Coordinates of C-alpha atoms and ligand atoms in Angstrom, one line a residue:
M1 CA -111.3 36.9 -46.7
A2 CA -110.9 33.8 -49.0
V3 CA -112.3 35.7 -52.1
S4 CA -109.9 38.7 -51.9
N5 CA -107.1 36.5 -51.0
E6 CA -107.7 34.5 -54.1
D7 CA -107.7 37.6 -56.3
D8 CA -104.5 38.7 -54.7
L9 CA -103.0 35.3 -55.7
F10 CA -104.1 35.7 -59.3
R11 CA -102.5 39.2 -59.4
L12 CA -99.2 37.6 -58.4
L13 CA -99.2 35.7 -61.7
P14 CA -97.0 37.5 -64.2
A15 CA -98.0 37.8 -67.8
V16 CA -95.9 35.7 -70.2
G17 CA -94.3 38.9 -71.7
Q18 CA -93.2 40.2 -68.3
L19 CA -91.7 36.8 -67.7
L20 CA -89.7 36.7 -70.8
Q21 CA -88.2 40.0 -70.1
K22 CA -86.4 38.7 -67.0
S23 CA -82.7 38.1 -67.6
E24 CA -83.0 34.5 -66.7
F25 CA -85.7 34.0 -69.5
E26 CA -83.7 36.0 -71.9
H27 CA -80.9 33.6 -71.3
L28 CA -83.2 30.7 -71.9
S29 CA -84.5 32.2 -75.1
Q30 CA -80.9 32.4 -76.4
R31 CA -80.3 28.7 -75.7
F32 CA -83.6 27.3 -76.8
G33 CA -85.3 29.8 -79.1
R34 CA -87.8 32.5 -77.9
A35 CA -90.8 30.9 -79.5
R36 CA -90.1 27.6 -77.8
V37 CA -89.4 29.3 -74.4
K38 CA -92.5 31.4 -74.7
A39 CA -94.7 28.3 -75.3
V40 CA -93.4 26.4 -72.4
A41 CA -93.6 29.5 -70.2
Q42 CA -97.2 30.1 -71.2
S43 CA -98.2 26.5 -70.6
A44 CA -96.4 26.6 -67.1
L45 CA -98.3 29.7 -66.2
D46 CA -101.6 28.2 -67.4
K47 CA -100.9 25.2 -65.1
L48 CA -100.3 27.5 -62.2
R49 CA -103.6 29.4 -62.9
D50 CA -105.4 26.0 -63.0
R51 CA -103.9 25.1 -59.6
L52 CA -105.2 28.4 -58.2
H53 CA -108.5 27.8 -59.5
R54 CA -108.6 24.4 -57.8
A55 CA -107.3 26.0 -54.6
E56 CA -104.3 23.7 -54.6
I57 CA -102.1 26.7 -53.9
V58 CA -103.5 29.1 -51.2
E59 CA -100.5 30.8 -49.6
P60 CA -99.0 33.8 -51.5
E61 CA -95.5 32.7 -50.3
E62 CA -95.9 29.3 -51.8
L63 CA -96.9 30.9 -55.1
S64 CA -94.1 33.5 -55.2
E65 CA -91.7 30.7 -54.6
M66 CA -93.0 28.7 -57.5
I67 CA -92.9 31.7 -59.7
S68 CA -89.3 32.5 -58.9
N69 CA -88.3 28.8 -59.5
L70 CA -90.0 28.8 -62.9
G71 CA -87.0 29.6 -64.9
A72 CA -84.9 26.8 -63.4
R73 CA -87.7 24.2 -63.8
L74 CA -88.3 25.2 -67.4
E75 CA -84.5 25.0 -68.1
T76 CA -84.6 21.4 -66.9
S77 CA -87.6 20.4 -68.9
L78 CA -86.3 22.3 -72.0
E79 CA -83.0 20.3 -71.7
A80 CA -84.8 17.1 -71.2
S81 CA -87.1 17.6 -74.2
L82 CA -84.1 18.1 -76.5
T83 CA -82.3 15.0 -75.2
P84 CA -82.4 12.1 -77.8
S85 CA -84.6 9.2 -76.7
L86 CA -82.3 6.7 -78.5
I87 CA -79.4 6.3 -76.2
R88 CA -76.4 4.2 -75.5
L89 CA -76.7 1.3 -73.1
I90 CA -74.3 -1.2 -71.6
N91 CA -75.1 -4.7 -72.4
A92 CA -74.2 -6.9 -69.4
T93 CA -76.8 -9.6 -70.3
G94 CA -74.3 -11.9 -71.9
V95 CA -76.4 -12.1 -75.2
L96 CA -74.1 -11.0 -78.0
I97 CA -76.6 -10.2 -80.8
H98 CA -79.5 -8.7 -78.8
T99 CA -82.3 -7.4 -81.0
N100 CA -83.8 -5.3 -78.4
L101 CA -80.4 -3.6 -77.7
G102 CA -79.7 -2.9 -81.3
R103 CA -77.9 -6.0 -82.4
A104 CA -74.3 -5.7 -83.6
P105 CA -72.2 -2.8 -82.2
L106 CA -70.0 -1.3 -85.0
S107 CA -66.2 -1.0 -84.6
S108 CA -64.7 2.4 -84.2
H109 CA -63.2 2.2 -87.7
V110 CA -66.5 1.6 -89.1
A111 CA -68.1 4.4 -87.1
R112 CA -65.5 6.8 -88.3
A113 CA -66.2 5.8 -91.9
I114 CA -69.9 6.5 -91.4
L115 CA -69.2 9.9 -89.8
D116 CA -66.9 10.9 -92.6
L117 CA -69.4 10.0 -95.3
A118 CA -72.5 11.3 -93.4
T119 CA -71.2 14.9 -93.3
G120 CA -70.4 15.5 -96.9
Y121 CA -71.3 14.4 -100.5
S122 CA -70.0 11.1 -101.8
N123 CA -69.6 8.8 -104.9
L124 CA -72.6 6.7 -103.8
E125 CA -73.9 6.4 -107.4
Y126 CA -71.1 7.9 -109.2
K127 CA -68.0 6.6 -111.1
V128 CA -65.4 9.2 -110.4
E129 CA -63.0 8.0 -113.1
E130 CA -65.5 8.0 -115.8
G131 CA -67.6 11.0 -114.5
R132 CA -70.9 9.2 -115.0
R133 CA -73.6 7.4 -113.0
G134 CA -72.7 4.1 -111.1
H135 CA -74.6 1.7 -108.9
R136 CA -74.5 1.9 -105.3
D137 CA -73.6 -1.8 -105.1
Q138 CA -70.2 -1.0 -106.6
H139 CA -69.0 -0.3 -103.1
F140 CA -70.1 -3.6 -101.7
E141 CA -70.4 -6.3 -104.3
H142 CA -66.7 -7.0 -105.1
R143 CA -65.9 -7.1 -101.5
L144 CA -68.6 -9.7 -100.7
K145 CA -67.4 -11.6 -103.8
S146 CA -63.9 -11.9 -102.3
L147 CA -65.4 -13.3 -99.1
L148 CA -67.9 -15.7 -100.6
P149 CA -68.0 -17.9 -103.7
C150 CA -70.8 -16.0 -105.4
E151 CA -71.2 -14.4 -108.9
A152 CA -73.0 -11.3 -107.7
A153 CA -74.5 -9.7 -104.6
T154 CA -76.9 -7.0 -103.6
V155 CA -78.1 -5.4 -100.4
C156 CA -81.4 -4.2 -99.1
N157 CA -83.1 -2.9 -95.8
N158 CA -82.8 -6.2 -93.8
N159 CA -83.0 -9.9 -94.2
A160 CA -86.8 -10.0 -94.0
A161 CA -86.8 -7.5 -97.0
A162 CA -84.2 -9.8 -98.7
V163 CA -86.5 -12.8 -98.4
F164 CA -89.5 -10.8 -99.6
L165 CA -87.6 -9.3 -102.6
I166 CA -86.5 -12.7 -103.7
L167 CA -89.8 -14.3 -103.5
N168 CA -91.6 -11.3 -105.2
T169 CA -89.1 -11.2 -108.0
L170 CA -88.8 -14.9 -108.7
A171 CA -92.0 -16.4 -107.5
A172 CA -95.0 -14.1 -107.6
G173 CA -98.1 -15.9 -108.7
K174 CA -96.3 -19.2 -108.4
E175 CA -95.7 -21.8 -105.6
V176 CA -92.8 -21.8 -103.2
L177 CA -92.0 -25.1 -101.8
V178 CA -91.0 -24.9 -98.0
S179 CA -90.6 -27.8 -95.6
R180 CA -93.2 -27.8 -92.8
G181 CA -90.2 -28.0 -90.5
E182 CA -89.1 -24.6 -91.6
L183 CA -92.2 -22.5 -91.4
V184 CA -90.7 -20.4 -88.7
E185 CA -91.4 -17.2 -86.8
I186 CA -88.5 -15.1 -85.8
G187 CA -88.6 -12.5 -83.3
G188 CA -92.4 -12.4 -83.2
S189 CA -92.8 -10.2 -86.4
F190 CA -91.1 -12.2 -89.0
R191 CA -93.1 -15.4 -90.1
I192 CA -92.2 -17.1 -93.3
P193 CA -95.8 -17.9 -94.3
A194 CA -96.9 -14.1 -93.8
I195 CA -93.9 -12.7 -95.8
L196 CA -94.6 -15.4 -98.5
E197 CA -98.2 -14.4 -98.8
K198 CA -97.4 -10.6 -98.9
S199 CA -94.8 -11.3 -101.8
G200 CA -97.5 -12.6 -103.9
A201 CA -96.2 -16.1 -104.0
K202 CA -98.1 -19.2 -102.9
L203 CA -96.9 -21.3 -100.1
R204 CA -96.7 -25.0 -100.8
E205 CA -96.0 -26.9 -97.6
V206 CA -93.8 -30.0 -97.9
G207 CA -93.4 -32.9 -95.6
T208 CA -94.1 -32.8 -91.9
T209 CA -92.8 -30.8 -89.0
N210 CA -90.2 -33.3 -88.0
K211 CA -89.6 -35.3 -91.1
T212 CA -89.3 -34.1 -94.7
R213 CA -87.8 -36.3 -97.4
I214 CA -86.8 -35.5 -101.0
S215 CA -89.8 -37.6 -102.2
D216 CA -92.1 -35.0 -100.5
Y217 CA -90.6 -32.3 -102.7
Q218 CA -90.7 -34.5 -105.8
E219 CA -94.4 -35.2 -105.3
V220 CA -95.4 -31.6 -105.3
I221 CA -93.0 -29.9 -107.7
S222 CA -94.8 -28.8 -110.9
E223 CA -95.1 -26.4 -113.6
Q224 CA -96.6 -24.0 -110.8
T225 CA -93.4 -24.1 -108.8
G226 CA -91.5 -20.7 -108.6
L227 CA -88.7 -21.6 -106.3
I228 CA -87.7 -23.9 -103.5
L229 CA -86.9 -22.1 -100.2
K230 CA -84.9 -23.5 -97.5
V231 CA -85.1 -21.6 -94.1
H232 CA -82.4 -21.7 -91.5
P233 CA -84.0 -22.9 -88.2
S234 CA -82.5 -19.9 -86.4
N235 CA -84.1 -20.0 -83.0
Y236 CA -85.1 -23.6 -82.6
R237 CA -84.1 -27.2 -83.2
I238 CA -86.2 -30.1 -84.1
I239 CA -84.7 -33.0 -82.3
G240 CA -85.6 -36.6 -81.8
F241 CA -87.4 -38.6 -84.7
T242 CA -86.3 -36.3 -87.5
A243 CA -85.3 -36.4 -91.1
Q244 CA -84.0 -33.6 -93.3
V245 CA -83.3 -33.5 -97.0
R246 CA -79.7 -33.5 -98.0
S247 CA -78.6 -30.3 -99.9
Q248 CA -77.3 -32.3 -102.8
E249 CA -80.7 -33.8 -103.4
L250 CA -82.5 -30.5 -103.4
V251 CA -79.9 -29.0 -105.7
E252 CA -80.4 -31.9 -108.2
L253 CA -84.2 -31.6 -107.9
A254 CA -84.2 -27.8 -108.5
N255 CA -81.8 -28.2 -111.4
R256 CA -84.0 -30.8 -113.0
A257 CA -87.0 -28.7 -112.6
S258 CA -85.2 -25.5 -113.6
V259 CA -86.3 -23.6 -110.6
P260 CA -84.1 -21.5 -108.3
L261 CA -83.1 -23.0 -104.9
V262 CA -82.9 -20.3 -102.3
E263 CA -81.7 -20.3 -98.7
D264 CA -82.7 -17.8 -96.0
A265 CA -79.5 -18.2 -93.8
G266 CA -80.7 -15.9 -91.2
S267 CA -77.7 -14.9 -89.0
G268 CA -75.4 -15.9 -91.9
N269 CA -72.4 -17.9 -90.7
L270 CA -69.5 -16.5 -92.6
F271 CA -66.8 -17.8 -90.4
P272 CA -67.6 -21.5 -89.9
S273 CA -64.1 -22.8 -89.3
R274 CA -62.9 -20.0 -87.0
H275 CA -65.0 -20.8 -83.8
V276 CA -66.3 -23.8 -82.1
A277 CA -69.6 -22.2 -81.3
L278 CA -70.2 -21.7 -85.0
S279 CA -68.8 -25.1 -86.2
R280 CA -72.2 -26.7 -86.2
E281 CA -73.9 -23.7 -87.9
R282 CA -74.4 -24.1 -91.5
A283 CA -72.1 -21.9 -93.4
I284 CA -73.1 -19.6 -96.2
E285 CA -70.0 -20.7 -98.1
S286 CA -71.1 -24.3 -98.1
S287 CA -74.7 -23.4 -99.3
L288 CA -73.2 -21.5 -102.3
L289 CA -70.6 -24.3 -103.1
E290 CA -73.4 -26.9 -102.8
G291 CA -75.2 -25.2 -105.6
F292 CA -77.8 -23.0 -104.0
D293 CA -78.7 -20.2 -106.4
L294 CA -79.2 -17.6 -103.9
V295 CA -78.5 -17.1 -100.2
C296 CA -79.7 -14.2 -98.0
F297 CA -78.7 -13.2 -94.5
S298 CA -78.7 -10.2 -92.0
G299 CA -75.9 -7.6 -91.9
D300 CA -76.3 -7.0 -88.2
K301 CA -76.2 -10.5 -86.8
L302 CA -72.9 -12.5 -87.1
L303 CA -71.5 -10.4 -89.8
G304 CA -71.3 -7.7 -87.2
G305 CA -72.2 -4.8 -89.5
P306 CA -75.3 -2.4 -89.9
Q307 CA -78.9 -3.5 -90.4
A308 CA -79.1 -4.8 -93.9
G309 CA -80.2 -7.8 -95.8
I310 CA -77.6 -9.3 -98.1
I311 CA -78.4 -11.4 -101.1
A312 CA -75.6 -13.4 -102.8
G313 CA -75.6 -15.9 -105.6
R314 CA -76.2 -16.1 -109.4
Q315 CA -75.7 -13.0 -111.4
S316 CA -78.9 -13.5 -113.6
L317 CA -81.1 -13.8 -110.5
I318 CA -79.4 -10.8 -108.8
E319 CA -79.9 -8.7 -111.9
E320 CA -83.6 -9.6 -111.9
I321 CA -84.0 -8.6 -108.3
R322 CA -82.1 -5.3 -109.0
K323 CA -84.6 -4.5 -111.6
N324 CA -87.7 -5.2 -109.3
P325 CA -89.3 -1.7 -108.6
L326 CA -89.6 -2.9 -104.9
M327 CA -85.7 -2.9 -104.8
R328 CA -86.1 0.9 -105.0
V329 CA -88.4 0.7 -102.0
L330 CA -86.2 -1.3 -99.9
R331 CA -82.8 -0.1 -100.7
V332 CA -80.3 1.2 -98.2
D333 CA -78.7 4.7 -97.8
K334 CA -75.2 5.8 -98.0
L335 CA -74.6 5.4 -94.2
T336 CA -75.6 1.7 -94.5
Y337 CA -73.2 1.2 -97.5
A338 CA -70.4 3.0 -95.6
A339 CA -70.9 0.7 -92.6
L340 CA -71.3 -2.4 -94.6
E341 CA -68.1 -1.7 -96.7
G342 CA -66.1 -0.8 -93.6
T343 CA -67.2 -4.1 -91.9
L344 CA -66.3 -6.0 -94.9
I345 CA -62.9 -4.3 -95.1
E346 CA -62.2 -5.2 -91.4
I347 CA -63.1 -8.8 -92.2
E348 CA -60.9 -8.8 -95.2
K349 CA -58.0 -7.5 -93.3
G350 CA -58.4 -10.4 -90.9
E351 CA -55.7 -10.5 -88.1
S352 CA -54.4 -7.3 -89.2
G353 CA -57.6 -5.4 -89.0
E354 CA -59.8 -4.3 -86.1
A355 CA -62.3 -7.2 -85.7
T356 CA -65.9 -6.4 -85.5
P357 CA -67.0 -6.1 -81.8
I358 CA -69.3 -9.2 -82.2
W359 CA -66.2 -11.2 -83.4
K360 CA -64.0 -9.8 -80.6
M361 CA -66.5 -10.9 -78.0
L362 CA -66.9 -14.3 -79.5
T363 CA -63.1 -14.9 -79.5
T364 CA -62.3 -13.3 -76.1
P365 CA -60.4 -15.8 -74.1
L366 CA -61.4 -16.3 -70.4
S367 CA -57.8 -15.3 -69.6
E368 CA -58.6 -11.8 -70.9
L369 CA -61.9 -11.5 -69.0
E370 CA -60.3 -12.7 -65.8
P371 CA -58.3 -9.5 -64.9
R372 CA -61.3 -7.4 -65.8
V373 CA -63.7 -9.4 -63.7
Q374 CA -61.4 -9.5 -60.8
H375 CA -60.7 -5.7 -61.0
L376 CA -64.5 -5.0 -61.1
S377 CA -65.3 -7.4 -58.3
S378 CA -62.7 -6.1 -56.0
R379 CA -63.6 -2.5 -56.7
L380 CA -67.3 -3.2 -56.1
E381 CA -66.4 -5.0 -52.8
A382 CA -64.3 -1.9 -51.8
S383 CA -67.6 0.2 -52.6
G384 CA -69.5 -1.9 -50.2
W385 CA -71.1 -4.3 -52.9
T386 CA -70.6 -7.8 -51.7
N387 CA -70.3 -9.9 -54.9
Q388 CA -68.8 -13.2 -56.2
I389 CA -67.0 -13.9 -59.5
V390 CA -69.1 -16.6 -61.4
S391 CA -68.6 -18.6 -64.5
T392 CA -71.4 -17.8 -67.0
R393 CA -72.6 -19.0 -70.3
A394 CA -73.0 -16.2 -72.9
L395 CA -75.3 -16.7 -75.8
L396 CA -74.9 -15.8 -79.4
G397 CA -78.4 -14.6 -79.8
G398 CA -80.0 -13.3 -83.1
G399 CA -81.1 -16.8 -83.9
S400 CA -77.6 -18.1 -84.2
A401 CA -76.6 -21.4 -82.8
P402 CA -79.4 -21.6 -80.2
E403 CA -77.8 -24.5 -78.4
E404 CA -74.3 -23.3 -78.3
S405 CA -73.1 -21.1 -75.4
I406 CA -69.9 -19.4 -74.9
P407 CA -67.9 -19.7 -71.7
S408 CA -67.8 -16.3 -69.9
L409 CA -67.3 -14.7 -66.5
G410 CA -69.4 -12.3 -64.6
V411 CA -70.2 -10.8 -61.2
R412 CA -73.1 -12.0 -59.0
I413 CA -74.2 -9.2 -56.7
E414 CA -75.3 -10.1 -53.2
T415 CA -77.9 -7.5 -52.2
T416 CA -79.0 -6.9 -48.7
S417 CA -80.6 -3.5 -48.5
Q418 CA -82.6 -3.9 -51.6
S419 CA -84.2 -6.7 -53.7
P420 CA -82.4 -8.0 -56.8
N421 CA -85.2 -6.6 -58.9
A422 CA -84.8 -3.1 -57.4
L423 CA -81.1 -3.2 -58.1
E424 CA -81.7 -4.4 -61.7
R425 CA -84.1 -1.6 -62.2
S426 CA -82.0 1.1 -60.8
L427 CA -79.1 -0.1 -63.1
R428 CA -81.3 -0.1 -66.0
T429 CA -83.4 3.0 -65.6
R430 CA -80.9 5.3 -64.0
H431 CA -77.6 4.2 -65.4
G432 CA -78.4 2.3 -68.6
V433 CA -76.8 -0.9 -67.5
I434 CA -78.7 -4.0 -68.6
S435 CA -78.1 -6.9 -66.4
R436 CA -79.9 -10.2 -65.8
I437 CA -81.4 -11.9 -62.9
E438 CA -80.7 -15.5 -62.3
N439 CA -81.6 -17.5 -59.2
D440 CA -82.6 -14.3 -57.4
H441 CA -79.3 -12.5 -58.0
V442 CA -78.3 -9.8 -60.3
I443 CA -75.7 -11.1 -62.6
L444 CA -73.4 -8.9 -65.0
D445 CA -71.8 -10.9 -67.7
L446 CA -68.6 -9.2 -68.8
L447 CA -68.3 -10.8 -72.3
T448 CA -70.9 -8.3 -73.9
V449 CA -69.5 -5.3 -71.9
L450 CA -67.0 -3.3 -73.9
P451 CA -63.7 -3.2 -71.9
E452 CA -64.0 0.6 -71.6
Q453 CA -67.4 0.3 -70.0
D454 CA -66.2 -1.5 -66.8
D455 CA -65.6 1.7 -65.0
Q456 CA -69.0 3.0 -65.9
I457 CA -70.5 0.0 -64.3
L458 CA -68.5 0.6 -61.2
F459 CA -69.6 4.3 -61.3
A460 CA -73.2 3.1 -61.6
F461 CA -72.9 1.0 -58.5
R462 CA -71.2 3.7 -56.4
Q463 CA -74.0 6.1 -57.4
I464 CA -76.6 3.6 -56.3
S465 CA -74.9 2.9 -52.9
N466 CA -74.5 6.6 -52.3
Q467 CA -78.2 7.2 -53.1
A468 CA -79.1 4.3 -50.9
V469 CA -77.3 5.9 -48.0
D470 CA -79.0 9.3 -48.2
S471 CA -82.2 8.1 -49.9
A472 CA -84.1 9.4 -46.7
T473 CA -83.1 12.9 -47.4
A474 CA -82.5 13.0 -51.2
K475 CA -85.2 14.0 -53.6
P476 CA -85.8 12.0 -56.6
E477 CA -83.8 13.5 -59.5
H478 CA -83.8 13.3 -63.1
F479 CA -81.0 11.1 -64.3
S480 CA -80.2 10.3 -67.9
P481 CA -78.5 7.0 -68.5
T482 CA -74.7 6.6 -69.3
R483 CA -73.6 8.1 -72.5
E484 CA -70.2 8.8 -73.9
Ligands
LIG1 C1 -83.2 -12.9 -88.2 C2 -83.7 -13.8 -89.3 C3 -84.5 -13.1 -90.2 C4 -84.8 -11.7 -90.2 O1 -83.6 -10.9 -90.5 P1 -83.7 -9.2 -90.3 O2 -82.3 -8.8 -90.8 O3 -84.0 -9.0 -88.8 O4 -84.8 -8.8 -91.1 C5 -85.0 -13.8 -91.3 N1 -84.8 -15.2 -91.4 C6 -84.0 -15.9 -90.5 C7 -83.9 -17.3 -90.6 C8 -83.4 -15.1 -89.4 O5 -82.7 -15.8 -88.5

């Protein structure tokens, strides 16, 4: 009996051609393309055949049902396969510049500028008035010059690339003096000694981890010196028994030896006077005014723009960097220029412009967060989520002002039916809401949540409570995180 029954089962399996003639599959072919539908249908049939061979399916009724459900199943998987993996998330961590979450969000003005440029041709390297070739920096340099006291500026892929380009252009085959207190690692993959070595320059360590004096630089500076590099201690502080060299002393030494003095400013504090959390961060403006020849910094940290590495300073040095063939390797595309120019325009407009989201967050007063947090808290309560409004300390992140925190507000969720870890996971994997766990509680910090996302958070919690109620009956479902 078993044998003939098995044969019957195999006879029930349709050929792929038969399947594709069904109206359901015709419809799928129109949506996803015939070749694609044929391929997934064939693979689904192969899998069913394998299961028959392994006797995992033995009842004809079971098999018939699976075959009749095939269209619906393939539709779901075809849809899923065409869904981008790069998706929008809600950052409720309270870390403003979060590298894992894509750093600075762009303002809607800037996003529109990108969209406008992306879908057509542009004057990226073209001087419209003169009808001849231009340089892509023409859309960026004069704007940066109006913000910073520099003669010239250029831009490349990111700040790591900027450091690399500077070293490779000005110090390949020569020594670069760096204080031992500044031989940093940033974000695990950016180490000053490693970048320096790859650039072809030779690292000459100066002083000690906690103390470096100008005499330490004087002792090692020589004909071999290509440049002096100062690195912003982005994500750490050396405290206690310390000594750092004053900028003025470094400037004098570099001038006397006729070597460029360069600063990797990391996050790049362009707005020193405008915020308390930044008041102790070294300002790019000061470095340039003090006499640093070049300063480089990230586009997507405090500046609040796209990923980019900005180099500002002396014209002659910028010209040399532009001529380096590696500049061609590390240059940025029109979308980055659009985003960068848009960001700089918003900054130039000041009060009258739409501030970058990072800047808006940084300057959000608690009085503005209060009604939002109260609204969220009471609506959560009404949906059965016991919670408390808590004062939190948001962080700048991105290696800016590691000791400074920004007063903020959030909600702390009291979970009873599930662990805080399970809730954090549901929010993250099913709804794209990234929260944090503190003292065994899920905390949502509202400073980094865009105001229009408050309701999406509420929606996520309502979904989670509904699912918790009928979790006994509900089947696990495919859920893609929140998107707009
Ligand atoms: C963040 C940082 C970098 C790396 O910048 P990217 O734009 O991420 O390449 C380099 N140096 C310092 C001091 C930084 O803080």
